[in-house]
CSV table of C-alpha atoms and ligand atoms in Angstrom, one decimal:
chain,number,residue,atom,x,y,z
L,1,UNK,CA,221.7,103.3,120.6
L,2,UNK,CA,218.3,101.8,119.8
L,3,UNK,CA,214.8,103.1,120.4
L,4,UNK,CA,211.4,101.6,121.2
L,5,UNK,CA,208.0,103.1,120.2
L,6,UNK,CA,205.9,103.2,123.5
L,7,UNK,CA,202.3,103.6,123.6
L,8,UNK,CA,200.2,103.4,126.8
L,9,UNK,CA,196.5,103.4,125.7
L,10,UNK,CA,194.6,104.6,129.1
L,11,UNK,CA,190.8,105.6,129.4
L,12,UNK,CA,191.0,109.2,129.2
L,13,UNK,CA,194.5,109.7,127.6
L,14,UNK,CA,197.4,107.7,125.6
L,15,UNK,CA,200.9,108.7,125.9
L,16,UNK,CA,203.5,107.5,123.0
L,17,UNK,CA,207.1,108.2,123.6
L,18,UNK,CA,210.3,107.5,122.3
L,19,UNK,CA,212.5,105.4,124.8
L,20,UNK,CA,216.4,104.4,124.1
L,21,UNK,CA,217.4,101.4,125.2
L,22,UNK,CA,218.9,102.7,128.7
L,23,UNK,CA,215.2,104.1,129.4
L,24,UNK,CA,215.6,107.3,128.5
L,25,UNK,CA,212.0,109.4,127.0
L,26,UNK,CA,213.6,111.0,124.2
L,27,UNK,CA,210.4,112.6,122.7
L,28,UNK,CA,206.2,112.1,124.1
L,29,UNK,CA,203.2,113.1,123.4
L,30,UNK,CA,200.0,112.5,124.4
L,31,UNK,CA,196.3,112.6,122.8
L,32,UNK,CA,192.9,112.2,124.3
L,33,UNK,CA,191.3,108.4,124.2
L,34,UNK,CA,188.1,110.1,122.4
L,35,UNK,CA,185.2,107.3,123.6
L,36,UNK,CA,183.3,108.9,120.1
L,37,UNK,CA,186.0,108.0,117.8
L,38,UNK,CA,186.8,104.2,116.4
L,39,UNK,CA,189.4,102.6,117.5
L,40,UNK,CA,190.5,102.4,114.0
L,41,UNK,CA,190.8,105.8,113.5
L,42,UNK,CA,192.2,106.2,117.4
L,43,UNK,CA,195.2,103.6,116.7
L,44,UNK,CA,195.9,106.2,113.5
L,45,UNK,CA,196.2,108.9,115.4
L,46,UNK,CA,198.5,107.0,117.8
L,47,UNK,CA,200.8,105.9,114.8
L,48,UNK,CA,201.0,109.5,113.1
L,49,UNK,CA,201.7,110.8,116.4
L,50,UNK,CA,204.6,108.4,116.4
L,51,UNK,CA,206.1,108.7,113.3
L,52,UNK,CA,205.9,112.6,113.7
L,53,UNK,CA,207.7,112.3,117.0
L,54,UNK,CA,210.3,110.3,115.1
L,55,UNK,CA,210.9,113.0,112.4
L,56,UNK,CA,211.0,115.6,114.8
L,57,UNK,CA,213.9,113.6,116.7
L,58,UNK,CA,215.7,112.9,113.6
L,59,UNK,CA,216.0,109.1,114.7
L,60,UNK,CA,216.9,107.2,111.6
L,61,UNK,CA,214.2,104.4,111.6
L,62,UNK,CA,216.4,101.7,111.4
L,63,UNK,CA,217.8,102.6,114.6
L,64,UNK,CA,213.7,101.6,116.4
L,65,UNK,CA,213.9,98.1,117.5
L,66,UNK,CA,209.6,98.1,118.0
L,67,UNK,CA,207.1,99.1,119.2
L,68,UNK,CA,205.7,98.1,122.7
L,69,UNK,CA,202.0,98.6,124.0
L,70,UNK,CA,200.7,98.7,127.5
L,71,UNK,CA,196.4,98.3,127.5
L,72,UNK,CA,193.9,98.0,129.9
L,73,UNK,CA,192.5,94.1,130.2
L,74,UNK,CA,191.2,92.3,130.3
L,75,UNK,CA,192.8,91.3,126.6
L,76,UNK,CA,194.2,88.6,125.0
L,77,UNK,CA,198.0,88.9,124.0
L,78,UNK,CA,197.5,85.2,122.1
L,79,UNK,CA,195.0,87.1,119.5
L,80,UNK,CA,196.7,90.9,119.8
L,81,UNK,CA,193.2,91.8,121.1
L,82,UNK,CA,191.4,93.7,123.8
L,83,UNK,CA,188.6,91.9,124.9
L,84,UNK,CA,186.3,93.5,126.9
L,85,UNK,CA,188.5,96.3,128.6
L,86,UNK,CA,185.3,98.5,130.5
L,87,UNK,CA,187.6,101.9,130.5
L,88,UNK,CA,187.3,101.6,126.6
L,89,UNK,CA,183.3,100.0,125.7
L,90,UNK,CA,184.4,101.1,122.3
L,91,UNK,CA,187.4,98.8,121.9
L,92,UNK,CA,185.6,95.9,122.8
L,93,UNK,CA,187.4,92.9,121.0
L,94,UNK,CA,189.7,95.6,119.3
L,95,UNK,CA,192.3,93.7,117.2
L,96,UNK,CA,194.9,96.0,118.4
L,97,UNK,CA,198.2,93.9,117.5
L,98,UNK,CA,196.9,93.5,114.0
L,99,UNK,CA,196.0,97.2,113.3
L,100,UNK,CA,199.1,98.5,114.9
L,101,UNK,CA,201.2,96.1,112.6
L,102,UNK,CA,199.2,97.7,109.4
L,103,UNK,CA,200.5,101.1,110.6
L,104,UNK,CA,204.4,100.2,111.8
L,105,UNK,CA,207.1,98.7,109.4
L,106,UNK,CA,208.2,97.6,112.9
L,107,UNK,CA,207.5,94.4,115.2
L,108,UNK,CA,204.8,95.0,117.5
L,109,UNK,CA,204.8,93.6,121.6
L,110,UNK,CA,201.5,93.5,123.7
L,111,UNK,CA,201.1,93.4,127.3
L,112,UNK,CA,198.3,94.3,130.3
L,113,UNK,CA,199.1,97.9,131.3
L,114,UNK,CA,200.1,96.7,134.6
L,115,UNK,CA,201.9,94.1,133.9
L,116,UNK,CA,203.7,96.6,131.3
L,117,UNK,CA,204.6,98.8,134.7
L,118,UNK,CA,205.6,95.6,136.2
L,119,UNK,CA,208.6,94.8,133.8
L,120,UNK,CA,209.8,98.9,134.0
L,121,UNK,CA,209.6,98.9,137.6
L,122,UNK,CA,212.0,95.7,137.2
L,123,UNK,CA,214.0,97.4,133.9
L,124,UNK,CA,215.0,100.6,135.8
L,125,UNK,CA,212.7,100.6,139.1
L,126,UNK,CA,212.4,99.9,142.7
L,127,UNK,CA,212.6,96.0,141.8
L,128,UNK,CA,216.0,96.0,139.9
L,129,UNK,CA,218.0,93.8,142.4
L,130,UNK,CA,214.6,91.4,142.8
L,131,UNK,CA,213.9,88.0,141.1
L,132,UNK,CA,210.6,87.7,142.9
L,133,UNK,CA,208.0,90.5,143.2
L,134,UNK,CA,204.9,92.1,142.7
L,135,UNK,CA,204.0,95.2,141.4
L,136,UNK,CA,201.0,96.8,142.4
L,137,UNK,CA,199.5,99.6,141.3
L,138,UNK,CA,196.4,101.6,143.3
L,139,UNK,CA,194.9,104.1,141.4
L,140,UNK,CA,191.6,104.3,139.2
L,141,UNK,CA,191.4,100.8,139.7
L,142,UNK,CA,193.6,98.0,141.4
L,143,UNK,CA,196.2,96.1,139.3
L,144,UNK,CA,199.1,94.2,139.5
L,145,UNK,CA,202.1,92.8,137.6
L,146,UNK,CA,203.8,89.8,138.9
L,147,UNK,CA,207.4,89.0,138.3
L,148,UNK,CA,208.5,85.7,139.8
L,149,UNK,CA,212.0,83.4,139.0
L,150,UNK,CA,213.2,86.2,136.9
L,151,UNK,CA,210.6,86.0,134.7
L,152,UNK,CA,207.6,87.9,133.9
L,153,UNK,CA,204.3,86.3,134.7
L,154,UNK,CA,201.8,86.5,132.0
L,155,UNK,CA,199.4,83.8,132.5
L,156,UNK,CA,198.2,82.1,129.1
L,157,UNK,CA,196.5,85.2,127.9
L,158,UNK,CA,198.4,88.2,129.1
L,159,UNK,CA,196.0,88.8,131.9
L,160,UNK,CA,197.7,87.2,134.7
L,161,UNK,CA,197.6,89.7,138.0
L,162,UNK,CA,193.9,90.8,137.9
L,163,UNK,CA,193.9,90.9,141.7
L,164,UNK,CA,191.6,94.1,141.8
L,165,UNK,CA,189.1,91.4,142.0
L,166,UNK,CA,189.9,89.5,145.2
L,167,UNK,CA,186.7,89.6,147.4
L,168,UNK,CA,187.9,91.3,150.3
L,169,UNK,CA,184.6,92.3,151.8
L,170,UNK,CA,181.5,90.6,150.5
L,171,UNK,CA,179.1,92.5,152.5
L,172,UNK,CA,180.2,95.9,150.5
L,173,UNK,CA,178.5,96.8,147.5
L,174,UNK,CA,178.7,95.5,144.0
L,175,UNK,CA,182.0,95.7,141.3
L,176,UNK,CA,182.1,96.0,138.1
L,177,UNK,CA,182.6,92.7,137.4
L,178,UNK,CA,179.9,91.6,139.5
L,179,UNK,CA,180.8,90.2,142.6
L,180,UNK,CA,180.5,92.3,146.0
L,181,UNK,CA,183.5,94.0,147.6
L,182,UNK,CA,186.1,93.7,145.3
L,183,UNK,CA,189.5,94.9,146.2
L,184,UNK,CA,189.3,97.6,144.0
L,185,UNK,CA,185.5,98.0,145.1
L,186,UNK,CA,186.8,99.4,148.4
L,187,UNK,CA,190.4,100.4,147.9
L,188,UNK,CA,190.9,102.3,145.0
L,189,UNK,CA,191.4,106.0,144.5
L,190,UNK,CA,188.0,105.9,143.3
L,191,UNK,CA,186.7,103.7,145.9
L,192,UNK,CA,188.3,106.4,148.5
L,193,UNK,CA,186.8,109.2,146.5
L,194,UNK,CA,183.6,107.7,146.3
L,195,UNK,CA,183.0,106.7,150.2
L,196,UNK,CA,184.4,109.8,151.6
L,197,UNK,CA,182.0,111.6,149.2
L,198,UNK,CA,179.1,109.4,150.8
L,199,UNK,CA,180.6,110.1,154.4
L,200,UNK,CA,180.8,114.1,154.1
L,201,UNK,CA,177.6,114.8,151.6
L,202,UNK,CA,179.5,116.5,148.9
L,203,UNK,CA,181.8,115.3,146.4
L,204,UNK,CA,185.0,114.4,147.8
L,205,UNK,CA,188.2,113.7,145.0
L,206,UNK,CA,190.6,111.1,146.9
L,207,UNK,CA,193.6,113.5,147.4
L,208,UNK,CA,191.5,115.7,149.6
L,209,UNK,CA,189.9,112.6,151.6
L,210,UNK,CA,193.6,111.6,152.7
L,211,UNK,CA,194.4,114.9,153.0
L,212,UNK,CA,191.6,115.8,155.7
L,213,UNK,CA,192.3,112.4,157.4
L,214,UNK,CA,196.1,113.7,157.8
L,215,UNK,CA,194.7,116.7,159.1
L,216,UNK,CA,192.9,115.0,162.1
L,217,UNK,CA,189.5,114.6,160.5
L,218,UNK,CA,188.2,111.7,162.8
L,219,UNK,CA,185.3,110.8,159.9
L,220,UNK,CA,188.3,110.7,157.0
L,221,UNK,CA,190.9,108.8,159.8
L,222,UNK,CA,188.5,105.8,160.2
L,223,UNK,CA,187.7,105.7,156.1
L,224,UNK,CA,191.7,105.9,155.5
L,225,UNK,CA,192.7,103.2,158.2
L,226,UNK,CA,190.3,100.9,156.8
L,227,UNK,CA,191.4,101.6,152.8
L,228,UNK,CA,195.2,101.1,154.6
L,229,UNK,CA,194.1,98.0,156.1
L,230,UNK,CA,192.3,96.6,152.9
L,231,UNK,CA,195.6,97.1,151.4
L,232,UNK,CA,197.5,95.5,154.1
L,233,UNK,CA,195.2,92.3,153.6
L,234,UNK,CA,195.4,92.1,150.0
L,235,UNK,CA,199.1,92.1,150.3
L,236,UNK,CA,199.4,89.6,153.1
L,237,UNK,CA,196.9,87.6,150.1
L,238,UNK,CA,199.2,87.9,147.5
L,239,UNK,CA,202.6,87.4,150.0
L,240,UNK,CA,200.8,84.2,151.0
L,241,UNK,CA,200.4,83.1,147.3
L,242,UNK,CA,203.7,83.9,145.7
L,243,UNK,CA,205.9,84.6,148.5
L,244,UNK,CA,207.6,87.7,146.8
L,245,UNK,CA,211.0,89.6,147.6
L,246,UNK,CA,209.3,92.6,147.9
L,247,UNK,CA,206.0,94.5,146.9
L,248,UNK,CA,206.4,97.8,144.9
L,249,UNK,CA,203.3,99.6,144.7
L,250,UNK,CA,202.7,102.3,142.4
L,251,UNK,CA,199.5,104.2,140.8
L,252,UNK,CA,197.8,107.6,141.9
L,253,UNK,CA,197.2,106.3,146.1
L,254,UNK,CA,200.5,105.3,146.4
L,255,UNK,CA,201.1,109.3,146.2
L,256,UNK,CA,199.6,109.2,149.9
L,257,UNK,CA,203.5,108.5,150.6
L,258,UNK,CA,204.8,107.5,154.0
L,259,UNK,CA,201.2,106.7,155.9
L,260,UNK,CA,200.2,104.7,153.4
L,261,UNK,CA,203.5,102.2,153.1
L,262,UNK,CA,204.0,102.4,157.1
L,263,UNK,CA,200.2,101.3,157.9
L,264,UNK,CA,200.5,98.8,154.9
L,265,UNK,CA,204.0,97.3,156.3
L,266,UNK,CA,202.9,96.7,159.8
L,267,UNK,CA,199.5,95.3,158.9
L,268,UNK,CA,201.7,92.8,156.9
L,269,UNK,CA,204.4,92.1,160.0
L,270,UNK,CA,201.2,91.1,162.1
L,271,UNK,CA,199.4,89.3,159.2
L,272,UNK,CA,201.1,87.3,156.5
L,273,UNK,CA,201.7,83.9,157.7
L,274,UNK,CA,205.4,83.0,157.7
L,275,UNK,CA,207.5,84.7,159.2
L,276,UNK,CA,209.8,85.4,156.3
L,277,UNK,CA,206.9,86.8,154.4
L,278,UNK,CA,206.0,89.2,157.4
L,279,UNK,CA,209.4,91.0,156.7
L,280,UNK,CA,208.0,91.4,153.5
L,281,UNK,CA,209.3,95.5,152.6
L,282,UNK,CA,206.7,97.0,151.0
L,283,UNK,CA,208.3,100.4,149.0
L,284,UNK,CA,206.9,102.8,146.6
L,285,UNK,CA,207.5,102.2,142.6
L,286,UNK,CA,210.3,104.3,141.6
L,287,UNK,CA,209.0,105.8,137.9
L,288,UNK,CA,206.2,107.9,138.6
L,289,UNK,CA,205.7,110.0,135.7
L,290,UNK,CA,206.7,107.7,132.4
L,291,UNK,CA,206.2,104.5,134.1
L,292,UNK,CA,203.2,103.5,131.1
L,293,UNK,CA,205.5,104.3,128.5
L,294,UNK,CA,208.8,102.7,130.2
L,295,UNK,CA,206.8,99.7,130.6
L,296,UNK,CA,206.1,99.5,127.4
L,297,UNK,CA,209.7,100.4,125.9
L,298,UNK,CA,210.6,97.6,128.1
L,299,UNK,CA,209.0,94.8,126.2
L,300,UNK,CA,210.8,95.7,123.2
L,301,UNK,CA,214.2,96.2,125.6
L,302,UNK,CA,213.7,93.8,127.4
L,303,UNK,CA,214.4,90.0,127.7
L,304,UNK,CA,211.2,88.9,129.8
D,401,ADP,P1,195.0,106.2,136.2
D,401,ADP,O1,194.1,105.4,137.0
D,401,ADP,O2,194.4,106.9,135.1
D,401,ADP,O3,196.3,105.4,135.8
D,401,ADP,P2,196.4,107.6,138.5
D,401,ADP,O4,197.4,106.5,138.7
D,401,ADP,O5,196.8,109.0,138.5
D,401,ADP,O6,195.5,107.4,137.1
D,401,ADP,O7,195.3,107.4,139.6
D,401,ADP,C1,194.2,108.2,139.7
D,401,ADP,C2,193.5,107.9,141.0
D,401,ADP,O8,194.5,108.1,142.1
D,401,ADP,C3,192.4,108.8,141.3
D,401,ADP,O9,191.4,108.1,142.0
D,401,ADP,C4,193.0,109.9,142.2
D,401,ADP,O10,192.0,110.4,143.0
D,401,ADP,C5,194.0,109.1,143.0
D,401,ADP,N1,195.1,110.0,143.3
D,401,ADP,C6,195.9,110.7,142.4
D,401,ADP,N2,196.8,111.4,143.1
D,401,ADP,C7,196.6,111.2,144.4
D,401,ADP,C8,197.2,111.7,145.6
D,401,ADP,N3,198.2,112.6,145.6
D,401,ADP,N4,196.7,111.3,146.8
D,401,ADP,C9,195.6,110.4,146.8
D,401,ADP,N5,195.0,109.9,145.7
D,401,ADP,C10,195.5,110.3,144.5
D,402,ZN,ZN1,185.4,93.1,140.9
């Protein structure tokens, strides 16, 4: 049995796990991204964490094959670095490889956290039996991991799969990065969260806005429908492009369950162009709760 070091740095949190190579989470933990504290002195924590979850297990450290990472982008996998991730303005051009390699006598593996997700959900996931699919995940933001010939696609700098910023409506209001009406702009959990917040006058968390449209909410109905059918259009996009087996979609929305998938998978059997592609199934990601920190065992387990 061998074991891989998985760390998925996130915004608010990072988990770090041990994984066997069948996928199992031995041993996690997981400690606040503190936005006051270097990223110096945050990768530290990260490693002592590790190391005292691998005491704790008794796993002799010859038997860890690496350590894999799963980060926000944009980064660059060439250099080990972050660049300009805008979850974490404190790690901005972070040389995370580099430090992480200080603090491990063990080979260290970079990759875009949802491109990370991507691999697992092919490792031990709802894409096992696929050679061609993509991953997306809808939760914070939009992301997506793209696996295509049996292989993982990277792009040149590990950010390959950005597709949270497709313009889907340019006459919404303005991203992050910018340009007006973003995918993420208008689909996200956050994007639910904040236009059902607008619609009702008080704050509104995402959950509650699909919860109310379940309930016959008229208001929340018409909001939901449209997020569905932003979805449904950035998947017929991305079926157009790359012609996939399947789409797995993951992330925080993709809790919203049966709705969600069936309004998503008809807007697709009207929409995508060929007709192959409109038979496109479009299922739920199948690791939930350690997906970050499978993902990232996986590019240590993994052949990718
Ligand atoms: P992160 O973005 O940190 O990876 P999540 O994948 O949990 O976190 O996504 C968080 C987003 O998903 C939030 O916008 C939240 O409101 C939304 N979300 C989480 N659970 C649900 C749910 N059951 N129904 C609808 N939206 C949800
Ligand atoms: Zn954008």
């Amino acid at each position: 049995m061998k074991y891989a070091i998985g760390i998925d740095i996130g915004g608010t949190k990072s988990a770090i796990g041990l994984i066997t190579d069948t996928g199992e989470v031995v041993a996690k933990t997981s400690i606040p991204t503190d936005p006051a504290v270097s990223p110096y002195v945050m990768v530290e924590r990260i490693a002592a964490s590790a190391m005292s979850l691998i005491s704790e297990s008794q796993i002799d450290t010859s038997l860890i094959s690496g350590v894999g990472i799963g980060a926000p982008g944009p980064l660059d996998t060439r250099s080990g670095r972050l660049t300009v991730p805008p979850n974490l303005p404190s790690w901005h051009d972070f040389p995370l490889v580099q430090e992480m390699s200080r603090l491990f006598p063990f080979p260290v593996k970079l990759e875009n956290d949802a491109t990370a997700a991507c691999l697992a959900e092919k490792w031990l996931g709802a894409a096992q039996d696929a050679d061609h699919f993509v991953f997306i995940t809808i939760s914070t933001g939009i992301g997506a991991g793209l696996y295509m010939h049996g292989k993982l696609i990277t792009g040149a700098s590990g950010n390959a799969g950005d597709v949270g910023h497709f313009v889907i409506d340019p006459a919404a209001g303005e991203c992050v990065c910018g340009q007006r009406g973003c995918w993420e702009y208008i689909a996200s959990g956050t994007a639910v969260a904040r236009q059902a917040s607008e619609k009702l006058g008080r704050e509104v968390s995402s959950k509650e806005a699909f919860d109310l449209a379940a309930a016959g909410d008229l208001q929340m109905k018409e909001l939901v429908d449209q997020v569905f059918r932003y979805i449904g259009i950035g998947c017929v996009t991305l079926i157009n492009t790359l012609d996939p087996q399947k789409i797995v979609i993951g992330g925080g929305v993709s809790q919203v369950g049966e709705p969600l998938f069936q309004a998503v998978q008809s807007y697709v059997s009207a929409h995508a162009l060929n007709p192959i592609g409109r038979k496109t199934p479009i299922v739920p990601a199948a690791l939930l709760q350690d997906a970050g920190l499978i993902g990232a065992a996986a590019l240590v387990h993994t052949e990718y």
